[in-house]
Amino acid sequence: MLFANSLILRCRYLVPADLIVGQFVYVVRKRIKLSPEKAIFIFVKNILPPTAALMSAIYEENKDEDGFLYMAYSGENTFGSI
């Protein structure tokens, strides 16, 4: 999976078929060391997938011709800024 952002640009993840979107987001948060006060949103074809959806289902429905699932992410401060 490829992401469009400077923090994890061109990162690829091999994801187990039984992983849900919420668990995947947790893995990404840990890999990029995202602080708890910041939110991250993952998009597939400009749509926010349900957190309970299986990554394998998201992949099958949205994979590209080259076999990759392309995703983008966006983040924001959840408690505002000082």
JSON list of C-alpha atoms in Angstrom, two decimals:
[
{"chain": "A", "resi": 1, "resn": "MET", "atom": "CA", "xyz": [0.00, 0.00, 0.00]},
{"chain": "A", "resi": 2, "resn": "LEU", "atom": "CA", "xyz": [1.31, 3.41, -0.87]},
{"chain": "A", "resi": 3, "resn": "PHE", "atom": "CA", "xyz": [0.58, 6.62, 0.98]},
{"chain": "A", "resi": 4, "resn": "ALA", "atom": "CA", "xyz": [0.70, 10.18, -0.29]},
{"chain": "A", "resi": 5, "resn": "ASN", "atom": "CA", "xyz": [2.30, 12.21, 2.50]},
{"chain": "A", "resi": 6, "resn": "SER", "atom": "CA", "xyz": [5.79, 13.34, 3.40]},
{"chain": "A", "resi": 7, "resn": "LEU", "atom": "CA", "xyz": [5.92, 11.36, 6.68]},
{"chain": "A", "resi": 8, "resn": "ILE", "atom": "CA", "xyz": [5.38, 7.94, 5.14]},
{"chain": "A", "resi": 9, "resn": "LEU", "atom": "CA", "xyz": [5.78, 8.64, 1.45]},
{"chain": "A", "resi": 10, "resn": "ARG", "atom": "CA", "xyz": [6.17, 5.46, -0.59]},
{"chain": "A", "resi": 11, "resn": "CYS", "atom": "CA", "xyz": [5.67, 3.16, 2.37]},
{"chain": "A", "resi": 12, "resn": "ARG", "atom": "CA", "xyz": [4.32, -0.27, 1.61]},
{"chain": "A", "resi": 13, "resn": "TYR", "atom": "CA", "xyz": [2.55, -2.52, 4.05]},
{"chain": "A", "resi": 14, "resn": "LEU", "atom": "CA", "xyz": [1.82, -6.21, 3.69]},
{"chain": "A", "resi": 15, "resn": "VAL", "atom": "CA", "xyz": [-1.41, -6.54, 5.64]},
{"chain": "A", "resi": 16, "resn": "PRO", "atom": "CA", "xyz": [-2.94, -9.78, 6.98]},
{"chain": "A", "resi": 17, "resn": "ALA", "atom": "CA", "xyz": [-6.30, -10.63, 5.38]},
{"chain": "A", "resi": 18, "resn": "ASP", "atom": "CA", "xyz": [-8.11, -10.61, 8.74]},
{"chain": "A", "resi": 19, "resn": "LEU", "atom": "CA", "xyz": [-6.89, -7.15, 9.84]},
{"chain": "A", "resi": 20, "resn": "ILE", "atom": "CA", "xyz": [-9.62, -4.52, 10.14]},
{"chain": "A", "resi": 21, "resn": "VAL", "atom": "CA", "xyz": [-9.20, -0.89, 9.11]},
{"chain": "A", "resi": 22, "resn": "GLY", "atom": "CA", "xyz": [-9.12, 0.31, 12.73]},
{"chain": "A", "resi": 23, "resn": "GLN", "atom": "CA", "xyz": [-6.22, -2.03, 13.53]},
{"chain": "A", "resi": 24, "resn": "PHE", "atom": "CA", "xyz": [-4.39, -0.90, 10.41]},
{"chain": "A", "resi": 25, "resn": "VAL", "atom": "CA", "xyz": [-4.75, 2.75, 11.46]},
{"chain": "A", "resi": 26, "resn": "TYR", "atom": "CA", "xyz": [-3.31, 1.79, 14.85]},
{"chain": "A", "resi": 27, "resn": "VAL", "atom": "CA", "xyz": [-0.28, 0.19, 13.17]},
{"chain": "A", "resi": 28, "resn": "VAL", "atom": "CA", "xyz": [0.29, 3.27, 11.00]},
{"chain": "A", "resi": 29, "resn": "ARG", "atom": "CA", "xyz": [-0.01, 5.58, 14.04]},
{"chain": "A", "resi": 30, "resn": "LYS", "atom": "CA", "xyz": [2.68, 3.58, 15.84]},
{"chain": "A", "resi": 31, "resn": "ARG", "atom": "CA", "xyz": [5.00, 3.44, 12.82]},
{"chain": "A", "resi": 32, "resn": "ILE", "atom": "CA", "xyz": [4.94, 7.21, 12.29]},
{"chain": "A", "resi": 33, "resn": "LYS", "atom": "CA", "xyz": [4.99, 7.88, 16.06]},
{"chain": "A", "resi": 34, "resn": "LEU", "atom": "CA", "xyz": [1.87, 10.04, 15.93]},
{"chain": "A", "resi": 35, "resn": "SER", "atom": "CA", "xyz": [1.11, 11.75, 19.24]},
{"chain": "A", "resi": 36, "resn": "PRO", "atom": "CA", "xyz": [-2.21, 10.93, 20.97]},
{"chain": "A", "resi": 37, "resn": "GLU", "atom": "CA", "xyz": [-3.61, 14.44, 20.52]},
{"chain": "A", "resi": 38, "resn": "LYS", "atom": "CA", "xyz": [-3.45, 14.14, 16.74]},
{"chain": "A", "resi": 39, "resn": "ALA", "atom": "CA", "xyz": [-6.02, 12.31, 14.63]},
{"chain": "A", "resi": 40, "resn": "ILE", "atom": "CA", "xyz": [-5.33, 10.40, 11.44]},
{"chain": "A", "resi": 41, "resn": "PHE", "atom": "CA", "xyz": [-7.84, 9.62, 8.72]},
{"chain": "A", "resi": 42, "resn": "ILE", "atom": "CA", "xyz": [-7.16, 7.08, 5.99]},
{"chain": "A", "resi": 43, "resn": "PHE", "atom": "CA", "xyz": [-8.89, 7.40, 2.63]},
{"chain": "A", "resi": 44, "resn": "VAL", "atom": "CA", "xyz": [-9.35, 4.95, -0.22]},
{"chain": "A", "resi": 45, "resn": "LYS", "atom": "CA", "xyz": [-10.45, 6.65, -3.44]},
{"chain": "A", "resi": 46, "resn": "ASN", "atom": "CA", "xyz": [-11.35, 9.77, -1.40]},
{"chain": "A", "resi": 47, "resn": "ILE", "atom": "CA", "xyz": [-13.68, 7.75, 0.85]},
{"chain": "A", "resi": 48, "resn": "LEU", "atom": "CA", "xyz": [-13.17, 7.03, 4.54]},
{"chain": "A", "resi": 49, "resn": "PRO", "atom": "CA", "xyz": [-13.57, 3.25, 4.92]},
{"chain": "A", "resi": 50, "resn": "PRO", "atom": "CA", "xyz": [-15.49, 1.88, 7.94]},
{"chain": "A", "resi": 51, "resn": "THR", "atom": "CA", "xyz": [-13.15, 1.07, 10.83]},
{"chain": "A", "resi": 52, "resn": "ALA", "atom": "CA", "xyz": [-14.72, -2.39, 11.21]},
{"chain": "A", "resi": 53, "resn": "ALA", "atom": "CA", "xyz": [-14.22, -3.33, 7.54]},
{"chain": "A", "resi": 54, "resn": "LEU", "atom": "CA", "xyz": [-11.68, -6.01, 6.72]},
{"chain": "A", "resi": 55, "resn": "MET", "atom": "CA", "xyz": [-8.62, -4.73, 4.89]},
{"chain": "A", "resi": 56, "resn": "SER", "atom": "CA", "xyz": [-8.94, -7.70, 2.53]},
{"chain": "A", "resi": 57, "resn": "ALA", "atom": "CA", "xyz": [-12.44, -6.55, 1.52]},
{"chain": "A", "resi": 58, "resn": "ILE", "atom": "CA", "xyz": [-11.25, -2.95, 1.03]},
{"chain": "A", "resi": 59, "resn": "TYR", "atom": "CA", "xyz": [-8.38, -4.29, -1.08]},
{"chain": "A", "resi": 60, "resn": "GLU", "atom": "CA", "xyz": [-10.61, -6.48, -3.28]},
{"chain": "A", "resi": 61, "resn": "GLU", "atom": "CA", "xyz": [-13.07, -3.65, -3.90]},
{"chain": "A", "resi": 62, "resn": "ASN", "atom": "CA", "xyz": [-10.49, -0.92, -4.56]},
{"chain": "A", "resi": 63, "resn": "LYS", "atom": "CA", "xyz": [-7.20, -2.41, -5.76]},
{"chain": "A", "resi": 64, "resn": "ASP", "atom": "CA", "xyz": [-5.47, -0.79, -8.70]},
{"chain": "A", "resi": 65, "resn": "GLU", "atom": "CA", "xyz": [-4.61, -2.53, -11.99]},
{"chain": "A", "resi": 66, "resn": "ASP", "atom": "CA", "xyz": [-1.06, -3.02, -10.69]},
{"chain": "A", "resi": 67, "resn": "GLY", "atom": "CA", "xyz": [-2.34, -5.02, -7.70]},
{"chain": "A", "resi": 68, "resn": "PHE", "atom": "CA", "xyz": [-1.68, -2.33, -5.08]},
{"chain": "A", "resi": 69, "resn": "LEU", "atom": "CA", "xyz": [-4.24, -0.63, -2.87]},
{"chain": "A", "resi": 70, "resn": "TYR", "atom": "CA", "xyz": [-3.45, 3.08, -2.91]},
{"chain": "A", "resi": 71, "resn": "MET", "atom": "CA", "xyz": [-4.39, 5.04, 0.18]},
{"chain": "A", "resi": 72, "resn": "ALA", "atom": "CA", "xyz": [-4.01, 8.62, 1.34]},
{"chain": "A", "resi": 73, "resn": "TYR", "atom": "CA", "xyz": [-4.14, 9.98, 4.84]},
{"chain": "A", "resi": 74, "resn": "SER", "atom": "CA", "xyz": [-4.90, 13.25, 6.52]},
{"chain": "A", "resi": 75, "resn": "GLY", "atom": "CA", "xyz": [-4.32, 14.35, 10.07]},
{"chain": "A", "resi": 76, "resn": "GLU", "atom": "CA", "xyz": [-5.39, 17.10, 12.41]},
{"chain": "A", "resi": 77, "resn": "ASN", "atom": "CA", "xyz": [-5.10, 18.17, 16.04]},
{"chain": "A", "resi": 78, "resn": "THR", "atom": "CA", "xyz": [-8.03, 16.72, 17.98]},
{"chain": "A", "resi": 79, "resn": "PHE", "atom": "CA", "xyz": [-7.73, 19.17, 20.86]},
{"chain": "A", "resi": 80, "resn": "GLY", "atom": "CA", "xyz": [-7.08, 22.31, 18.83]},
{"chain": "A", "resi": 81, "resn": "SER", "atom": "CA", "xyz": [-3.85, 24.28, 18.84]},
{"chain": "A", "resi": 82, "resn": "ILE", "atom": "CA", "xyz": [-2.23, 26.51, 21.41]}
]
